[in-house]
Coordinates of C-alpha atoms in Angstrom, one line a residue:
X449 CA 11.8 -81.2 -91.4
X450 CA 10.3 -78.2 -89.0
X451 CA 7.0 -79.2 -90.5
X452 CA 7.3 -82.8 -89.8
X453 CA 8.5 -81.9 -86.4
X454 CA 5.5 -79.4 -85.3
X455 CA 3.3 -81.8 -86.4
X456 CA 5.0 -84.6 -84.5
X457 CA 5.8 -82.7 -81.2
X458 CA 4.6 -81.2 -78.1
X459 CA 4.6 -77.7 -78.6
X460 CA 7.2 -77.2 -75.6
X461 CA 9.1 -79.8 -77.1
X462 CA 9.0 -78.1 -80.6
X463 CA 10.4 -75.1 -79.6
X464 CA 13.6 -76.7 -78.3
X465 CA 13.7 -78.4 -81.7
X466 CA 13.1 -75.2 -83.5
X467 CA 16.2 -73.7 -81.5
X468 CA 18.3 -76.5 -82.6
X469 CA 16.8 -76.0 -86.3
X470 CA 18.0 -72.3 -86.0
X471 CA 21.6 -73.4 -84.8
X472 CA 21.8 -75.7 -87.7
X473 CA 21.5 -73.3 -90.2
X474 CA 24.3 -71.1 -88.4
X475 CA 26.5 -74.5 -88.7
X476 CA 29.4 -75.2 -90.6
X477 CA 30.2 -79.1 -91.9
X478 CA 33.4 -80.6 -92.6
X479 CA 34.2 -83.9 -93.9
X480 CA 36.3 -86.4 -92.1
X481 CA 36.5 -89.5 -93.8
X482 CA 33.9 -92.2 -94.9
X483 CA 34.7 -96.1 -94.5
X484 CA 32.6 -98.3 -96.3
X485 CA 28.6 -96.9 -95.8
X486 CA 29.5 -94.9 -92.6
X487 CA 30.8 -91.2 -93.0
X488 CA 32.2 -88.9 -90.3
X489 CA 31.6 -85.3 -90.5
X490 CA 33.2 -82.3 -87.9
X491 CA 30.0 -79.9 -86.9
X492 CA 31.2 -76.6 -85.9
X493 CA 28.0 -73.9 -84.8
X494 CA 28.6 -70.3 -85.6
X495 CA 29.8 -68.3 -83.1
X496 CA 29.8 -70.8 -80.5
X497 CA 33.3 -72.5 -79.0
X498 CA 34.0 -76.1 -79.7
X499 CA 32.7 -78.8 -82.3
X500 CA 31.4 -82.2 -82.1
X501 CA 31.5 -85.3 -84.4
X502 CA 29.0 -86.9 -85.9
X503 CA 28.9 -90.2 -87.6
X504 CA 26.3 -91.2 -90.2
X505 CA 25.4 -94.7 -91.8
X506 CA 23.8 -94.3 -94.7
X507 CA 22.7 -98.1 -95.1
X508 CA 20.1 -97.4 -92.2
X509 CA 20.0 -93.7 -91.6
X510 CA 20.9 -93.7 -88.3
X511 CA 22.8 -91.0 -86.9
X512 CA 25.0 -90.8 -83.6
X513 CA 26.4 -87.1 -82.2
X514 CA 29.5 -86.9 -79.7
X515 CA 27.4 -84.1 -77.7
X516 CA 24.9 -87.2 -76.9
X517 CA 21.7 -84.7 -77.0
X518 CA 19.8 -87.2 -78.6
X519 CA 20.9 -89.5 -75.6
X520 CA 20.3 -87.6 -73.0
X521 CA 17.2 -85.6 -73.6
X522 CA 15.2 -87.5 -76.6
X523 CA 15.3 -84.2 -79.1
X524 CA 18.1 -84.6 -81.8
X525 CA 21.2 -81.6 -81.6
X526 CA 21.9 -79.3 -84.6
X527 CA 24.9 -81.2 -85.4
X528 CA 22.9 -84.2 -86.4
X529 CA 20.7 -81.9 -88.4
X530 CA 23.2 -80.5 -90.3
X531 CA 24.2 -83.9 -91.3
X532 CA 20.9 -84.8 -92.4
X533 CA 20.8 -81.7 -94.5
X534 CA 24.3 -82.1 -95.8
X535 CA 23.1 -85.9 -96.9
X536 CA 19.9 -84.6 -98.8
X537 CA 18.0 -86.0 -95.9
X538 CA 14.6 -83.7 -95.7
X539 CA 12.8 -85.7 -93.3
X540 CA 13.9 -86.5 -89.6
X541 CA 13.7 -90.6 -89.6
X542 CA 10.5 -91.6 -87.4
X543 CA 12.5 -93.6 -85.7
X544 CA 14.1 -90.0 -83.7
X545 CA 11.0 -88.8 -82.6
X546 CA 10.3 -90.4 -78.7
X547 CA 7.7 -91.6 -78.0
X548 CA 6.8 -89.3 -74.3
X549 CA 7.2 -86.0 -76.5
X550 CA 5.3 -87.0 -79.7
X551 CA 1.1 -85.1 -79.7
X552 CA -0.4 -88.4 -79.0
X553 CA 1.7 -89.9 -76.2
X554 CA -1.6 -88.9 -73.6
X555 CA -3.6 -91.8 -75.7
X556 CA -1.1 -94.6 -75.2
X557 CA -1.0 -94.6 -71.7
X558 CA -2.0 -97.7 -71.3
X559 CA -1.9 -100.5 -67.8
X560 CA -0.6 -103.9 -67.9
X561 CA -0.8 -106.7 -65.1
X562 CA 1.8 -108.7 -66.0
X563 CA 2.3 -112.1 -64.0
X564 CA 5.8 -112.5 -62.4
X565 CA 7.4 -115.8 -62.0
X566 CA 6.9 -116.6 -58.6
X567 CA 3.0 -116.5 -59.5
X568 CA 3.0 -112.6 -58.0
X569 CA 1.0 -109.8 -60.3
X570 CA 2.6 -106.5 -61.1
X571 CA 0.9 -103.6 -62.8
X572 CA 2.5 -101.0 -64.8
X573 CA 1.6 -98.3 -66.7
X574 CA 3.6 -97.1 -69.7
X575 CA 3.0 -94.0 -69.9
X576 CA 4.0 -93.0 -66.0
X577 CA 6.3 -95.8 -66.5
X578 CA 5.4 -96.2 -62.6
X579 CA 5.4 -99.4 -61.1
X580 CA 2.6 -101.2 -59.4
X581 CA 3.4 -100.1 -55.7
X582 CA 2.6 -96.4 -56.9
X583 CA -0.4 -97.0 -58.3
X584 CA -3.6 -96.7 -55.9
X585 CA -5.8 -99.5 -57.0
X586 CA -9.0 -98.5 -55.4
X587 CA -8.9 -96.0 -57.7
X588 CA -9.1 -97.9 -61.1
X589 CA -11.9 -97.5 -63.6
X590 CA -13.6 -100.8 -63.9
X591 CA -11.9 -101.6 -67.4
X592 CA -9.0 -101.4 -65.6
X593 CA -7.4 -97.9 -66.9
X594 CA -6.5 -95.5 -63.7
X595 CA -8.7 -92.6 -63.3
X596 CA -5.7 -90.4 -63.8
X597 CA -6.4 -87.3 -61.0
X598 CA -6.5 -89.7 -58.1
X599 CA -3.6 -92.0 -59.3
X600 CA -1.3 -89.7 -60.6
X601 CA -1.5 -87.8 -57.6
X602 CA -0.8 -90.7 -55.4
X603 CA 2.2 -91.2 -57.6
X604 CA 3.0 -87.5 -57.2
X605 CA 2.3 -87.9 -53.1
X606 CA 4.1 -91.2 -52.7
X607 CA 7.2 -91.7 -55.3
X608 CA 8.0 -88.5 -56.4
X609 CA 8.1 -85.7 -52.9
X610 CA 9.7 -89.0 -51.1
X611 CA 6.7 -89.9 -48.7
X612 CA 8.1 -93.5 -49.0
X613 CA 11.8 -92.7 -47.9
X614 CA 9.9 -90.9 -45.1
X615 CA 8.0 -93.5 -44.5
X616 CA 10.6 -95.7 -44.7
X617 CA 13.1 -94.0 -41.9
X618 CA 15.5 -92.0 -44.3
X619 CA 15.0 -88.2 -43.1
X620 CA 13.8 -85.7 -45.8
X621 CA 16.5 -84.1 -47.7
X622 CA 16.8 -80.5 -46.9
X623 CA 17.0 -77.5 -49.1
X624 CA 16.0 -79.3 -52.0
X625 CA 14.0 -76.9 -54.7
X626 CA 11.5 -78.6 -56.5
X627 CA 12.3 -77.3 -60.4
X628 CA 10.4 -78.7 -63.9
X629 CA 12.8 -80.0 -66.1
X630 CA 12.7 -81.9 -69.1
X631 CA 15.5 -84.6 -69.7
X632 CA 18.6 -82.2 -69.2
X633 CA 16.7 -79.0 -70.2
X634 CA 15.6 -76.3 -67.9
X635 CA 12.4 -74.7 -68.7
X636 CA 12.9 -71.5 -66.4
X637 CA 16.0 -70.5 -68.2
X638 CA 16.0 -72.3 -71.6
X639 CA 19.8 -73.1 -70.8
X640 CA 21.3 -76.9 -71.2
X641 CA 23.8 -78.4 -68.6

C-alpha cells in the first residue's frame, strides 16, 4: 500500500500518508459487529486518547471513518487503513486517491466553455476549478488552454487576495495572515485541526 501510494502521490501529499501508515501500524482493532456485508470495527491508535469507528462494506470496498479525514482533506486516516489491513486488503482502492493530489493532476488541467441556458458562455477550468470571471482571456493560448503564469496570477490577484470585494465596496479584512494549507493540514507545523 505505501508503494502504491508514493507512486500515486505528490510527494507532500505522501508524506502525510506515510504518517498515517506509521500510526496504523501503532493501532489496535476491535470488532463491533457485522450485519449482512457491512462490518463495524473500533480503531484505537497507540498512545493517543480517544477512538473512532469505522465501517466497512465488503461488497464494494468502500470504507467510511467517524474522524471524516478522508472527508475533509482527500488522504484516508490510519483507522481506515487498519481496516483495510485487518480485511486482507493490500492495495488502497483507486477509487481513494483524489484526483488534485495524484503525480499527474498538472496534465489534466484542462478549459471548457460550456453554453448556459440563457444562450450565455462560461469557461472553466478543472484543474483551478476557477470560474470564467477569474480567468483573463486575453491571455489564452490560441487552442484555447490558459498560458498558466499570466492567468493564474490573475486568479491569484483577483479571487484569491480579495481585489474583487475591494472592488466591490467591502473593506479589506484586517490582520488576516496569509498561511499554505492543504485541506485541513498545516504545512508549517505538520499539526491537524
Amino acid at each position: 500500500m505505501l508503494r502504491q501510494a508514493a507512486s500515486m502521490y505528490t510527494p507532500v501529499v505522501f508524506e502525510i500518508f506515510r504518517r498515517e501508515f506509521e500510526m496504523f501500524v501503532d493501532s489496535v482493532i476491535y470488532s463491533c459487529g457485522e450485519a449482512g456485508t457491512a462490518s463495524d470495527y473500533r480503531v484505537a491508535v497507540t498512545d493517543k486518547p480517544g477512538e473512532h469507528y469505522v465501517k466497512f462494506e465488503s461488497s464494494d470496498f468502500s470504507v467510511v471513518c467517524s474522524c471524516k479525514k478522508f472527508e475533509s482533506m482527500g488522504i484516508q486516516c490510519c483507522h481506515v487503513l487498519k481496516v483495510l489491513d485487518f480485511k486482507n486488503i493490500k492495495e488502497l482502492p483507486h477509487r481513494y486517491f483524489m484526483g488534485r493530489w495524484k503525480k499527474d493532476a498538472k496534465s489534466a488541467n484542462t478549459c471548457n466553455q460550456e453554453f448556459l441556458n440563457d444562450g450565455a458562455s462560461q469557461t472553466t477550468c478543472s484543474s483551478l476549478n476557477v470560474p470564467g470571471p477569474f480567468i483573463d482571456h486575453q491571455h489564452m493560448q490560441p487552442n484555447n488552454q490558459p498560458n498558466h503564469d499570466s492567468s493564474v496570477s490573475n486568479v491569484l490577484r483577483q479571487g484569491l487576495h480579495g481585489d474583487g470585494q475591494r472592488n466591490q465596496g467591502y473593506p479589506p479584512l484586517a490582520g488576516i495572515q496569509q498561511q499554505q494549507f492543504i485541506g485541513s493540514f498545516h504545512l508549517n507545523n505538520g499539526t491537524s485541526f
